Amino acid sequence: MRVLGSTMLTLQAVVLLLALPVATSVNGVSAGRAWVYFAGAALLCLAAVGVVTKSAGKVLGWVAQVATAALGLLVPWLLVLAAVFAALWWGALRLSAKVAAADAARADADDAG
């Protein structure tokens, strides 16, 4: 989870920062408002990276997905990317759970054998 989740959330933060000028120049969002919303969501993603292996990191990751989807109201094409990032986040969580279960089964087999 650490590598996959961290990479995905970092990439999401970069995309949010790249959407900032689009929001101001194309969609007419004021610069101050765009900085608060988009940079704030990017910082949320980076905060989730810091605690991605803990349960708080999983919650922050989902909050970042919701924030990205909400910003789709200001920049409509961001809704598509929000769906992609949410699917990647869900997949990262699911994959990490499977890996943890496999590691536990392997540890049990090593202890038994």
PDB file of N, CA and C in Angstrom:
ATOM      1  N   MET A   1       0.827  -1.196   0.000  1.00  0.00           N
ATOM      2  CA  MET A   1       0.000   0.000   0.000  1.00  0.00           C
ATOM      3  C   MET A   1       0.865   1.251   0.000  1.00  0.00           C
ATOM      4  N   ARG A   2       2.002   1.141   0.691  1.00  0.00           N
ATOM      5  CA  ARG A   2       2.821   2.335   0.863  1.00  0.00           C
ATOM      6  C   ARG A   2       3.249   2.911  -0.474  1.00  0.00           C
ATOM      7  N   VAL A   3       3.799   2.097  -1.351  1.00  0.00           N
ATOM      8  CA  VAL A   3       4.328   2.612  -2.617  1.00  0.00           C
ATOM      9  C   VAL A   3       3.201   2.970  -3.574  1.00  0.00           C
ATOM     10  N   LEU A   4       2.267   2.056  -3.761  1.00  0.00           N
ATOM     11  CA  LEU A   4       1.176   2.292  -4.716  1.00  0.00           C
ATOM     12  C   LEU A   4       0.292   3.466  -4.287  1.00  0.00           C
ATOM     13  N   GLY A   5      -0.104   3.481  -3.029  1.00  0.00           N
ATOM     14  CA  GLY A   5      -0.957   4.572  -2.536  1.00  0.00           C
ATOM     15  C   GLY A   5      -0.249   5.909  -2.546  1.00  0.00           C
ATOM     16  N   SER A   6       1.008   5.910  -2.132  1.00  0.00           N
ATOM     17  CA  SER A   6       1.775   7.164  -2.109  1.00  0.00           C
ATOM     18  C   SER A   6       1.970   7.725  -3.508  1.00  0.00           C
ATOM     19  N   THR A   7       2.291   6.854  -4.444  1.00  0.00           N
ATOM     20  CA  THR A   7       2.493   7.301  -5.821  1.00  0.00           C
ATOM     21  C   THR A   7       1.211   7.873  -6.408  1.00  0.00           C
ATOM     22  N   MET A   8       0.101   7.177  -6.172  1.00  0.00           N
ATOM     23  CA  MET A   8      -1.178   7.628  -6.722  1.00  0.00           C
ATOM     24  C   MET A   8      -1.603   8.967  -6.121  1.00  0.00           C
ATOM     25  N   LEU A   9      -1.449   9.115  -4.813  1.00  0.00           N
ATOM     26  CA  LEU A   9      -1.844  10.365  -4.169  1.00  0.00           C
ATOM     27  C   LEU A   9      -0.927  11.523  -4.563  1.00  0.00           C
ATOM     28  N   THR A  10       0.352  11.250  -4.746  1.00  0.00           N
ATOM     29  CA  THR A  10       1.275  12.295  -5.199  1.00  0.00           C
ATOM     30  C   THR A  10       0.921  12.747  -6.614  1.00  0.00           C
ATOM     31  N   LEU A  11       0.637  11.802  -7.483  1.00  0.00           N
ATOM     32  CA  LEU A  11       0.222  12.145  -8.846  1.00  0.00           C
ATOM     33  C   LEU A  11      -1.087  12.934  -8.825  1.00  0.00           C
ATOM     34  N   GLN A  12      -1.985  12.572  -7.941  1.00  0.00           N
ATOM     35  CA  GLN A  12      -3.246  13.304  -7.826  1.00  0.00           C
ATOM     36  C   GLN A  12      -2.994  14.744  -7.380  1.00  0.00           C
ATOM     37  N   ALA A  13      -2.059  14.941  -6.465  1.00  0.00           N
ATOM     38  CA  ALA A  13      -1.721  16.298  -6.019  1.00  0.00           C
ATOM     39  C   ALA A  13      -1.164  17.124  -7.170  1.00  0.00           C
ATOM     40  N   VAL A  14      -0.327  16.519  -8.003  1.00  0.00           N
ATOM     41  CA  VAL A  14       0.233  17.220  -9.166  1.00  0.00           C
ATOM     42  C   VAL A  14      -0.882  17.610 -10.133  1.00  0.00           C
ATOM     43  N   VAL A  15      -1.802  16.689 -10.385  1.00  0.00           N
ATOM     44  CA  VAL A  15      -2.921  16.982 -11.294  1.00  0.00           C
ATOM     45  C   VAL A  15      -3.779  18.120 -10.749  1.00  0.00           C
ATOM     46  N   LEU A  16      -4.012  18.132  -9.444  1.00  0.00           N
ATOM     47  CA  LEU A  16      -4.806  19.209  -8.848  1.00  0.00           C
ATOM     48  C   LEU A  16      -4.105  20.558  -9.000  1.00  0.00           C
ATOM     49  N   LEU A  17      -2.796  20.576  -8.824  1.00  0.00           N
ATOM     50  CA  LEU A  17      -2.064  21.834  -9.001  1.00  0.00           C
ATOM     51  C   LEU A  17      -2.046  22.267 -10.467  1.00  0.00           C
ATOM     52  N   LEU A  18      -2.014  21.307 -11.384  1.00  0.00           N
ATOM     53  CA  LEU A  18      -2.074  21.655 -12.805  1.00  0.00           C
ATOM     54  C   LEU A  18      -3.471  22.126 -13.220  1.00  0.00           C
ATOM     55  N   ALA A  19      -4.485  21.725 -12.488  1.00  0.00           N
ATOM     56  CA  ALA A  19      -5.852  22.171 -12.781  1.00  0.00           C
ATOM     57  C   ALA A  19      -6.102  23.585 -12.282  1.00  0.00           C
ATOM     58  N   LEU A  20      -5.256  24.066 -11.408  1.00  0.00           N
ATOM     59  CA  LEU A  20      -5.422  25.402 -10.837  1.00  0.00           C
ATOM     60  C   LEU A  20      -5.432  26.494 -11.910  1.00  0.00           C
ATOM     61  N   PRO A  21      -4.457  26.558 -12.823  1.00  0.00           N
ATOM     62  CA  PRO A  21      -4.525  27.606 -13.849  1.00  0.00           C
ATOM     63  C   PRO A  21      -5.699  27.430 -14.811  1.00  0.00           C
ATOM     64  N   VAL A  22      -6.118  26.191 -15.010  1.00  0.00           N
ATOM     65  CA  VAL A  22      -7.282  25.959 -15.872  1.00  0.00           C
ATOM     66  C   VAL A  22      -8.523  26.555 -15.220  1.00  0.00           C
ATOM     67  N   ALA A  23      -8.631  26.373 -13.923  1.00  0.00           N
ATOM     68  CA  ALA A  23      -9.792  26.911 -13.211  1.00  0.00           C
ATOM     69  C   ALA A  23      -9.841  28.427 -13.299  1.00  0.00           C
ATOM     70  N   THR A  24      -8.674  29.071 -13.237  1.00  0.00           N
ATOM     71  CA  THR A  24      -8.671  30.537 -13.256  1.00  0.00           C
ATOM     72  C   THR A  24      -8.822  31.097 -14.657  1.00  0.00           C
ATOM     73  N   SER A  25      -8.118  30.536 -15.622  1.00  0.00           N
ATOM     74  CA  SER A  25      -8.130  31.136 -16.961  1.00  0.00           C
ATOM     75  C   SER A  25      -9.301  30.671 -17.821  1.00  0.00           C
ATOM     76  N   VAL A  26      -9.654  29.405 -17.744  1.00  0.00           N
ATOM     77  CA  VAL A  26     -10.702  28.884 -18.618  1.00  0.00           C
ATOM     78  C   VAL A  26     -12.072  28.966 -17.955  1.00  0.00           C
ATOM     79  N   ASN A  27     -12.138  28.606 -16.698  1.00  0.00           N
ATOM     80  CA  ASN A  27     -13.431  28.520 -16.036  1.00  0.00           C
ATOM     81  C   ASN A  27     -13.796  29.752 -15.221  1.00  0.00           C
ATOM     82  N   GLY A  28     -12.918  30.741 -15.156  1.00  0.00           N
ATOM     83  CA  GLY A  28     -13.239  32.009 -14.525  1.00  0.00           C
ATOM     84  C   GLY A  28     -13.313  31.996 -13.005  1.00  0.00           C
ATOM     85  N   VAL A  29     -12.690  31.048 -12.372  1.00  0.00           N
ATOM     86  CA  VAL A  29     -12.656  31.021 -10.916  1.00  0.00           C
ATOM     87  C   VAL A  29     -11.626  32.055 -10.465  1.00  0.00           C
ATOM     88  N   SER A  30     -11.928  32.800  -9.408  1.00  0.00           N
ATOM     89  CA  SER A  30     -10.972  33.802  -8.942  1.00  0.00           C
ATOM     90  C   SER A  30      -9.692  33.108  -8.472  1.00  0.00           C
ATOM     91  N   ALA A  31      -8.572  33.799  -8.644  1.00  0.00           N
ATOM     92  CA  ALA A  31      -7.269  33.201  -8.341  1.00  0.00           C
ATOM     93  C   ALA A  31      -7.156  32.807  -6.868  1.00  0.00           C
ATOM     94  N   GLY A  32      -7.617  33.652  -5.984  1.00  0.00           N
ATOM     95  CA  GLY A  32      -7.544  33.349  -4.561  1.00  0.00           C
ATOM     96  C   GLY A  32      -8.350  32.118  -4.185  1.00  0.00           C
ATOM     97  N   ARG A  33      -9.559  32.067  -4.703  1.00  0.00           N
ATOM     98  CA  ARG A  33     -10.425  30.922  -4.432  1.00  0.00           C
ATOM     99  C   ARG A  33      -9.840  29.641  -5.005  1.00  0.00           C
ATOM    100  N   ALA A  34      -9.285  29.728  -6.217  1.00  0.00           N
ATOM    101  CA  ALA A  34      -8.684  28.548  -6.841  1.00  0.00           C
ATOM    102  C   ALA A  34      -7.490  28.048  -6.039  1.00  0.00           C
ATOM    103  N   TRP A  35      -6.649  28.972  -5.570  1.00  0.00           N
ATOM    104  CA  TRP A  35      -5.495  28.567  -4.776  1.00  0.00           C
ATOM    105  C   TRP A  35      -5.924  27.869  -3.497  1.00  0.00           C
ATOM    106  N   VAL A  36      -6.922  28.409  -2.829  1.00  0.00           N
ATOM    107  CA  VAL A  36      -7.384  27.805  -1.578  1.00  0.00           C
ATOM    108  C   VAL A  36      -7.923  26.403  -1.839  1.00  0.00           C
ATOM    109  N   TYR A  37      -8.778  26.257  -2.826  1.00  0.00           N
ATOM    110  CA  TYR A  37      -9.418  24.966  -3.085  1.00  0.00           C
ATOM    111  C   TYR A  37      -8.446  23.934  -3.647  1.00  0.00           C
ATOM    112  N   PHE A  38      -7.770  24.281  -4.723  1.00  0.00           N
ATOM    113  CA  PHE A  38      -6.930  23.305  -5.406  1.00  0.00           C
ATOM    114  C   PHE A  38      -5.645  22.997  -4.641  1.00  0.00           C
ATOM    115  N   ALA A  39      -4.982  24.030  -4.126  1.00  0.00           N
ATOM    116  CA  ALA A  39      -3.776  23.786  -3.334  1.00  0.00           C
ATOM    117  C   ALA A  39      -4.141  23.087  -2.027  1.00  0.00           C
ATOM    118  N   GLY A  40      -5.292  23.423  -1.466  1.00  0.00           N
ATOM    119  CA  GLY A  40      -5.741  22.745  -0.255  1.00  0.00           C
ATOM    120  C   GLY A  40      -5.993  21.261  -0.496  1.00  0.00           C
ATOM    121  N   ALA A  41      -6.619  20.934  -1.605  1.00  0.00           N
ATOM    122  CA  ALA A  41      -6.856  19.528  -1.937  1.00  0.00           C
ATOM    123  C   ALA A  41      -5.541  18.809  -2.223  1.00  0.00           C
ATOM    124  N   ALA A  42      -4.607  19.498  -2.873  1.00  0.00           N
ATOM    125  CA  ALA A  42      -3.294  18.900  -3.130  1.00  0.00           C
ATOM    126  C   ALA A  42      -2.559  18.645  -1.813  1.00  0.00           C
ATOM    127  N   LEU A  43      -2.639  19.577  -0.881  1.00  0.00           N
ATOM    128  CA  LEU A  43      -2.012  19.377   0.428  1.00  0.00           C
ATOM    129  C   LEU A  43      -2.681  18.234   1.193  1.00  0.00           C
ATOM    130  N   LEU A  44      -3.974  18.092   1.020  1.00  0.00           N
ATOM    131  CA  LEU A  44      -4.684  16.970   1.632  1.00  0.00           C
ATOM    132  C   LEU A  44      -4.152  15.643   1.097  1.00  0.00           C
ATOM    133  N   CYS A  45      -3.930  15.582  -0.205  1.00  0.00           N
ATOM    134  CA  CYS A  45      -3.351  14.375  -0.813  1.00  0.00           C
ATOM    135  C   CYS A  45      -1.975  14.089  -0.227  1.00  0.00           C
ATOM    136  N   LEU A  46      -1.153  15.121  -0.099  1.00  0.00           N
ATOM    137  CA  LEU A  46       0.194  14.939   0.423  1.00  0.00           C
ATOM    138  C   LEU A  46       0.171  14.581   1.907  1.00  0.00           C
ATOM    139  N   ALA A  47      -0.792  15.090   2.642  1.00  0.00           N
ATOM    140  CA  ALA A  47      -0.937  14.700   4.050  1.00  0.00           C
ATOM    141  C   ALA A  47      -1.302  13.219   4.155  1.00  0.00           C
ATOM    142  N   ALA A  48      -2.138  12.756   3.237  1.00  0.00           N
ATOM    143  CA  ALA A  48      -2.504  11.337   3.227  1.00  0.00           C
ATOM    144  C   ALA A  48      -1.295  10.471   2.895  1.00  0.00           C
ATOM    145  N   VAL A  49      -0.398  10.975   2.055  1.00  0.00           N
ATOM    146  CA  VAL A  49       0.822  10.232   1.738  1.00  0.00           C
ATOM    147  C   VAL A  49       1.640  10.001   3.004  1.00  0.00           C
ATOM    148  N   GLY A  50       1.681  10.991   3.869  1.00  0.00           N
ATOM    149  CA  GLY A  50       2.467  10.889   5.090  1.00  0.00           C
ATOM    150  C   GLY A  50       1.995   9.809   6.049  1.00  0.00           C
ATOM    151  N   VAL A  51       0.725   9.489   6.009  1.00  0.00           N
ATOM    152  CA  VAL A  51       0.178   8.491   6.937  1.00  0.00           C
ATOM    153  C   VAL A  51      -0.554   7.379   6.182  1.00  0.00           C
ATOM    154  N   VAL A  52      -0.112   7.095   4.971  1.00  0.00           N
ATOM    155  CA  VAL A  52      -0.843   6.177   4.099  1.00  0.00           C
ATOM    156  C   VAL A  52      -0.915   4.756   4.653  1.00  0.00           C
ATOM    157  N   THR A  53       0.027   4.343   5.472  1.00  0.00           N
ATOM    158  CA  THR A  53      -0.006   2.981   6.000  1.00  0.00           C
ATOM    159  C   THR A  53      -0.883   2.849   7.237  1.00  0.00           C
ATOM    160  N   LYS A  54      -1.356   3.931   7.767  1.00  0.00           N
ATOM    161  CA  LYS A  54      -2.218   3.905   8.947  1.00  0.00           C
ATOM    162  C   LYS A  54      -3.680   4.049   8.524  1.00  0.00           C
ATOM    163  N   SER A  55      -4.579   3.779   9.433  1.00  0.00           N
ATOM    164  CA  SER A  55      -6.007   3.891   9.094  1.00  0.00           C
ATOM    165  C   SER A  55      -6.383   5.339   8.794  1.00  0.00           C
ATOM    166  N   ALA A  56      -5.716   6.298   9.434  1.00  0.00           N
ATOM    167  CA  ALA A  56      -5.989   7.710   9.137  1.00  0.00           C
ATOM    168  C   ALA A  56      -5.624   8.038   7.698  1.00  0.00           C
ATOM    169  N   GLY A  57      -4.606   7.394   7.168  1.00  0.00           N
ATOM    170  CA  GLY A  57      -4.208   7.613   5.787  1.00  0.00           C
ATOM    171  C   GLY A  57      -5.269   7.140   4.806  1.00  0.00           C
ATOM    172  N   LYS A  58      -5.901   6.034   5.139  1.00  0.00           N
ATOM    173  CA  LYS A  58      -6.980   5.528   4.283  1.00  0.00           C
ATOM    174  C   LYS A  58      -8.159   6.493   4.283  1.00  0.00           C
ATOM    175  N   VAL A  59      -8.486   7.002   5.456  1.00  0.00           N
ATOM    176  CA  VAL A  59      -9.593   7.965   5.558  1.00  0.00           C
ATOM    177  C   VAL A  59      -9.243   9.253   4.817  1.00  0.00           C
ATOM    178  N   LEU A  60      -8.030   9.766   5.040  1.00  0.00           N
ATOM    179  CA  LEU A  60      -7.607  10.982   4.335  1.00  0.00           C
ATOM    180  C   LEU A  60      -7.588  10.767   2.824  1.00  0.00           C
ATOM    181  N   GLY A  61      -7.211   9.571   2.399  1.00  0.00           N
ATOM    182  CA  GLY A  61      -7.235   9.261   0.967  1.00  0.00           C
ATOM    183  C   GLY A  61      -8.633   9.358   0.384  1.00  0.00           C
ATOM    184  N   TRP A  62      -9.617   8.832   1.120  1.00  0.00           N
ATOM    185  CA  TRP A  62     -11.001   8.930   0.649  1.00  0.00           C
ATOM    186  C   TRP A  62     -11.502  10.371   0.675  1.00  0.00           C
ATOM    187  N   VAL A  63     -11.092  11.124   1.701  1.00  0.00           N
ATOM    188  CA  VAL A  63     -11.476  12.536   1.760  1.00  0.00           C
ATOM    189  C   VAL A  63     -10.875  13.283   0.567  1.00  0.00           C
ATOM    190  N   ALA A  64      -9.651  12.936   0.200  1.00  0.00           N
ATOM    191  CA  ALA A  64      -9.015  13.554  -0.970  1.00  0.00           C
ATOM    192  C   ALA A  64      -9.779  13.211  -2.247  1.00  0.00           C
ATOM    193  N   GLN A  65     -10.313  11.997  -2.325  1.00  0.00           N
ATOM    194  CA  GLN A  65     -11.086  11.614  -3.510  1.00  0.00           C
ATOM    195  C   GLN A  65     -12.380  12.428  -3.586  1.00  0.00           C
ATOM    196  N   VAL A  66     -13.020  12.610  -2.457  1.00  0.00           N
ATOM    197  CA  VAL A  66     -14.258  13.406  -2.420  1.00  0.00           C
ATOM    198  C   VAL A  66     -13.962  14.864  -2.749  1.00  0.00           C
ATOM    199  N   ALA A  67     -12.853  15.386  -2.221  1.00  0.00           N
ATOM    200  CA  ALA A  67     -12.483  16.778  -2.513  1.00  0.00           C
ATOM    201  C   ALA A  67     -12.192  16.969  -3.996  1.00  0.00           C
ATOM    202  N   THR A  68     -11.521  15.995  -4.604  1.00  0.00           N
ATOM    203  CA  THR A  68     -11.234  16.087  -6.039  1.00  0.00           C
ATOM    204  C   THR A  68     -12.528  16.065  -6.846  1.00  0.00           C
ATOM    205  N   ALA A  69     -13.450  15.204  -6.462  1.00  0.00           N
ATOM    206  CA  ALA A  69     -14.745  15.154  -7.162  1.00  0.00           C
ATOM    207  C   ALA A  69     -15.509  16.464  -6.975  1.00  0.00           C
ATOM    208  N   ALA A  70     -15.438  17.048  -5.792  1.00  0.00           N
ATOM    209  CA  ALA A  70     -16.129  18.320  -5.544  1.00  0.00           C
ATOM    210  C   ALA A  70     -15.532  19.436  -6.395  1.00  0.00           C
ATOM    211  N   LEU A  71     -14.219  19.393  -6.603  1.00  0.00           N
ATOM    212  CA  LEU A  71     -13.589  20.407  -7.451  1.00  0.00           C
ATOM    213  C   LEU A  71     -13.992  20.248  -8.916  1.00  0.00           C
ATOM    214  N   GLY A  72     -14.544  19.101  -9.238  1.00  0.00           N
ATOM    215  CA  GLY A  72     -15.094  18.903 -10.574  1.00  0.00           C
ATOM    216  C   GLY A  72     -16.260  19.836 -10.867  1.00  0.00           C
ATOM    217  N   LEU A  73     -16.843  20.403  -9.841  1.00  0.00           N
ATOM    218  CA  LEU A  73     -17.893  21.396 -10.053  1.00  0.00           C
ATOM    219  C   LEU A  73     -17.314  22.688 -10.616  1.00  0.00           C
ATOM    220  N   LEU A  74     -16.036  22.969 -10.315  1.00  0.00           N
ATOM    221  CA  LEU A  74     -15.377  24.168 -10.839  1.00  0.00           C
ATOM    222  C   LEU A  74     -14.704  23.908 -12.185  1.00  0.00           C
ATOM    223  N   VAL A  75     -14.150  22.718 -12.341  1.00  0.00           N
ATOM    224  CA  VAL A  75     -13.478  22.322 -13.585  1.00  0.00           C
ATOM    225  C   VAL A  75     -14.085  20.979 -14.003  1.00  0.00           C
ATOM    226  N   PRO A  76     -15.047  20.992 -14.916  1.00  0.00           N
ATOM    227  CA  PRO A  76     -15.815  19.780 -15.212  1.00  0.00           C
ATOM    228  C   PRO A  76     -14.990  18.561 -15.654  1.00  0.00           C
ATOM    229  N   TRP A  77     -13.915  18.751 -16.431  1.00  0.00           N
ATOM    230  CA  TRP A  77     -13.132  17.583 -16.857  1.00  0.00           C
ATOM    231  C   TRP A  77     -12.456  16.902 -15.675  1.00  0.00           C
ATOM    232  N   LEU A  78     -12.366  17.578 -14.549  1.00  0.00           N
ATOM    233  CA  LEU A  78     -11.760  17.001 -13.361  1.00  0.00           C
ATOM    234  C   LEU A  78     -12.631  15.876 -12.785  1.00  0.00           C
ATOM    235  N   LEU A  79     -13.919  15.875 -13.127  1.00  0.00           N
ATOM    236  CA  LEU A  79     -14.790  14.789 -12.676  1.00  0.00           C
ATOM    237  C   LEU A  79     -14.337  13.452 -13.242  1.00  0.00           C
ATOM    238  N   VAL A  80     -13.888  13.451 -14.487  1.00  0.00           N
ATOM    239  CA  VAL A  80     -13.389  12.213 -15.108  1.00  0.00           C
ATOM    240  C   VAL A  80     -12.137  11.741 -14.371  1.00  0.00           C
ATOM    241  N   LEU A  81     -11.228  12.660 -14.120  1.00  0.00           N
ATOM    242  CA  LEU A  81     -10.005  12.297 -13.412  1.00  0.00           C
ATOM    243  C   LEU A  81     -10.301  11.898 -11.968  1.00  0.00           C
ATOM    244  N   ALA A  82     -11.282  12.516 -11.355  1.00  0.00           N
ATOM    245  CA  ALA A  82     -11.663  12.134  -9.990  1.00  0.00           C
ATOM    246  C   ALA A  82     -12.152  10.690  -9.960  1.00  0.00           C
ATOM    247  N   ALA A  83     -12.907  10.303 -10.969  1.00  0.00           N
ATOM    248  CA  ALA A  83     -13.376   8.911 -11.046  1.00  0.00           C
ATOM    249  C   ALA A  83     -12.198   7.949 -11.226  1.00  0.00           C
ATOM    250  N   VAL A  84     -11.250   8.341 -12.060  1.00  0.00           N
ATOM    251  CA  VAL A  84     -10.062   7.497 -12.275  1.00  0.00           C
ATOM    252  C   VAL A  84      -9.258   7.377 -10.984  1.00  0.00           C
ATOM    253  N   PHE A  85      -9.012   8.495 -10.308  1.00  0.00           N
ATOM    254  CA  PHE A  85      -8.244   8.451  -9.066  1.00  0.00           C
ATOM    255  C   PHE A  85      -8.978   7.677  -7.970  1.00  0.00           C
ATOM    256  N   ALA A  86     -10.296   7.813  -7.895  1.00  0.00           N
ATOM    257  CA  ALA A  86     -11.064   7.059  -6.901  1.00  0.00           C
ATOM    258  C   ALA A  86     -10.963   5.561  -7.179  1.00  0.00           C
ATOM    259  N   ALA A  87     -11.027   5.176  -8.443  1.00  0.00           N
ATOM    260  CA  ALA A  87     -10.883   3.760  -8.791  1.00  0.00           C
ATOM    261  C   ALA A  87      -9.476   3.253  -8.452  1.00  0.00           C
ATOM    262  N   LEU A  88      -8.466   4.062  -8.707  1.00  0.00           N
ATOM    263  CA  LEU A  88      -7.101   3.680  -8.359  1.00  0.00           C
ATOM    264  C   LEU A  88      -6.924   3.568  -6.847  1.00  0.00           C
ATOM    265  N   TRP A  89      -7.516   4.473  -6.102  1.00  0.00           N
ATOM    266  CA  TRP A  89      -7.420   4.426  -4.644  1.00  0.00           C
ATOM    267  C   TRP A  89      -8.113   3.186  -4.106  1.00  0.00           C
ATOM    268  N   TRP A  90      -9.300   2.905  -4.616  1.00  0.00           N
ATOM    269  CA  TRP A  90     -10.020   1.703  -4.204  1.00  0.00           C
ATOM    270  C   TRP A  90      -9.198   0.461  -4.538  1.00  0.00           C
ATOM    271  N   GLY A  91      -8.617   0.421  -5.721  1.00  0.00           N
ATOM    272  CA  GLY A  91      -7.791  -0.715  -6.121  1.00  0.00           C
ATOM    273  C   GLY A  91      -6.562  -0.870  -5.241  1.00  0.00           C
ATOM    274  N   ALA A  92      -5.944   0.245  -4.877  1.00  0.00           N
ATOM    275  CA  ALA A  92      -4.768   0.191  -4.000  1.00  0.00           C
ATOM    276  C   ALA A  92      -5.149  -0.370  -2.634  1.00  0.00           C
ATOM    277  N   LEU A  93      -6.280   0.052  -2.100  1.00  0.00           N
ATOM    278  CA  LEU A  93      -6.729  -0.465  -0.809  1.00  0.00           C
ATOM    279  C   LEU A  93      -7.056  -1.953  -0.890  1.00  0.00           C
ATOM    280  N   ARG A  94      -7.714  -2.332  -1.959  1.00  0.00           N
ATOM    281  CA  ARG A  94      -8.093  -3.735  -2.149  1.00  0.00           C
ATOM    282  C   ARG A  94      -6.864  -4.614  -2.325  1.00  0.00           C
ATOM    283  N   LEU A  95      -5.934  -4.154  -3.127  1.00  0.00           N
ATOM    284  CA  LEU A  95      -4.717  -4.924  -3.377  1.00  0.00           C
ATOM    285  C   LEU A  95      -3.887  -5.055  -2.102  1.00  0.00           C
ATOM    286  N   SER A  96      -3.809  -3.993  -1.330  1.00  0.00           N
ATOM    287  CA  SER A  96      -3.027  -4.064  -0.093  1.00  0.00           C
ATOM    288  C   SER A  96      -3.659  -5.045   0.899  1.00  0.00           C
ATOM    289  N   ALA A  97      -4.979  -5.128   0.915  1.00  0.00           N
ATOM    290  CA  ALA A  97      -5.651  -6.088   1.793  1.00  0.00           C
ATOM    291  C   ALA A  97      -5.347  -7.515   1.357  1.00  0.00           C
ATOM    292  N   LYS A  98      -5.325  -7.761   0.054  1.00  0.00           N
ATOM    293  CA  LYS A  98      -5.005  -9.101  -0.441  1.00  0.00           C
ATOM    294  C   LYS A  98      -3.554  -9.473  -0.137  1.00  0.00           C
ATOM    295  N   VAL A  99      -2.661  -8.526  -0.287  1.00  0.00           N
ATOM    296  CA  VAL A  99      -1.250  -8.785   0.006  1.00  0.00           C
ATOM    297  C   VAL A  99      -1.066  -9.064   1.491  1.00  0.00           C
ATOM    298  N   ALA A 100      -1.741  -8.313   2.348  1.00  0.00           N
ATOM    299  CA  ALA A 100      -1.654  -8.539   3.789  1.00  0.00           C
ATOM    300  C   ALA A 100      -2.188  -9.918   4.160  1.00  0.00           C
ATOM    301  N   ALA A 101      -3.283 -10.337   3.539  1.00  0.00           N
ATOM    302  CA  ALA A 101      -3.841 -11.663   3.811  1.00  0.00           C
ATOM    303  C   ALA A 101      -2.892 -12.757   3.345  1.00  0.00           C
ATOM    304  N   ALA A 102      -2.281 -12.564   2.190  1.00  0.00           N
ATOM    305  CA  ALA A 102      -1.320 -13.552   1.687  1.00  0.00           C
ATOM    306  C   ALA A 102      -0.086 -13.627   2.586  1.00  0.00           C
ATOM    307  N   ASP A 103       0.382 -12.489   3.068  1.00  0.00           N
ATOM    308  CA  ASP A 103       1.521 -12.471   3.986  1.00  0.00           C
ATOM    309  C   ASP A 103       1.188 -13.187   5.290  1.00  0.00           C
ATOM    310  N   ALA A 104      -0.019 -12.969   5.796  1.00  0.00           N
ATOM    311  CA  ALA A 104      -0.438 -13.631   7.031  1.00  0.00           C
ATOM    312  C   ALA A 104      -0.547 -15.135   6.821  1.00  0.00           C
ATOM    313  N   ALA A 105      -1.079 -15.557   5.691  1.00  0.00           N
ATOM    314  CA  ALA A 105      -1.194 -16.988   5.405  1.00  0.00           C
ATOM    315  C   ALA A 105       0.183 -17.623   5.268  1.00  0.00           C
ATOM    316  N   ARG A 106       1.100 -16.924   4.638  1.00  0.00           N
ATOM    317  CA  ARG A 106       2.458 -17.434   4.486  1.00  0.00           C
ATOM    318  C   ARG A 106       3.151 -17.529   5.835  1.00  0.00           C
ATOM    319  N   ALA A 107       2.940 -16.547   6.697  1.00  0.00           N
ATOM    320  CA  ALA A 107       3.531 -16.571   8.043  1.00  0.00           C
ATOM    321  C   ALA A 107       2.952 -17.728   8.858  1.00  0.00           C
ATOM    322  N   ASP A 108       1.647 -17.977   8.731  1.00  0.00           N
ATOM    323  CA  ASP A 108       1.026 -19.098   9.435  1.00  0.00           C
ATOM    324  C   ASP A 108       1.574 -20.426   8.936  1.00  0.00           C
ATOM    325  N   ALA A 109       1.782 -20.522   7.614  1.00  0.00           N
ATOM    326  CA  ALA A 109       2.320 -21.757   7.037  1.00  0.00           C
ATOM    327  C   ALA A 109       3.770 -21.966   7.486  1.00  0.00           C
ATOM    328  N   ASP A 110       4.538 -20.902   7.598  1.00  0.00           N
ATOM    329  CA  ASP A 110       5.911 -21.017   8.061  1.00  0.00           C
ATOM    330  C   ASP A 110       5.969 -21.434   9.524  1.00  0.00           C
ATOM    331  N   ASP A 111       5.046 -20.919  10.330  1.00  0.00           N
ATOM    332  CA  ASP A 111       5.008 -21.277  11.745  1.00  0.00           C
ATOM    333  C   ASP A 111       4.568 -22.728  11.945  1.00  0.00           C
ATOM    334  N   ALA A 112       3.630 -23.187  11.114  1.00  0.00           N
ATOM    335  CA  ALA A 112       3.122 -24.553  11.220  1.00  0.00           C
ATOM    336  C   ALA A 112       4.126 -25.574  10.702  1.00  0.00           C
ATOM    337  N   GLY A 113       4.910 -25.189   9.715  1.00  0.00           N
ATOM    338  CA  GLY A 113       5.838 -26.139   9.059  1.00  0.00           C
ATOM    339  C   GLY A 113       7.165 -26.044   9.608  1.00  0.00           C
TER     340      GLY A 113
END
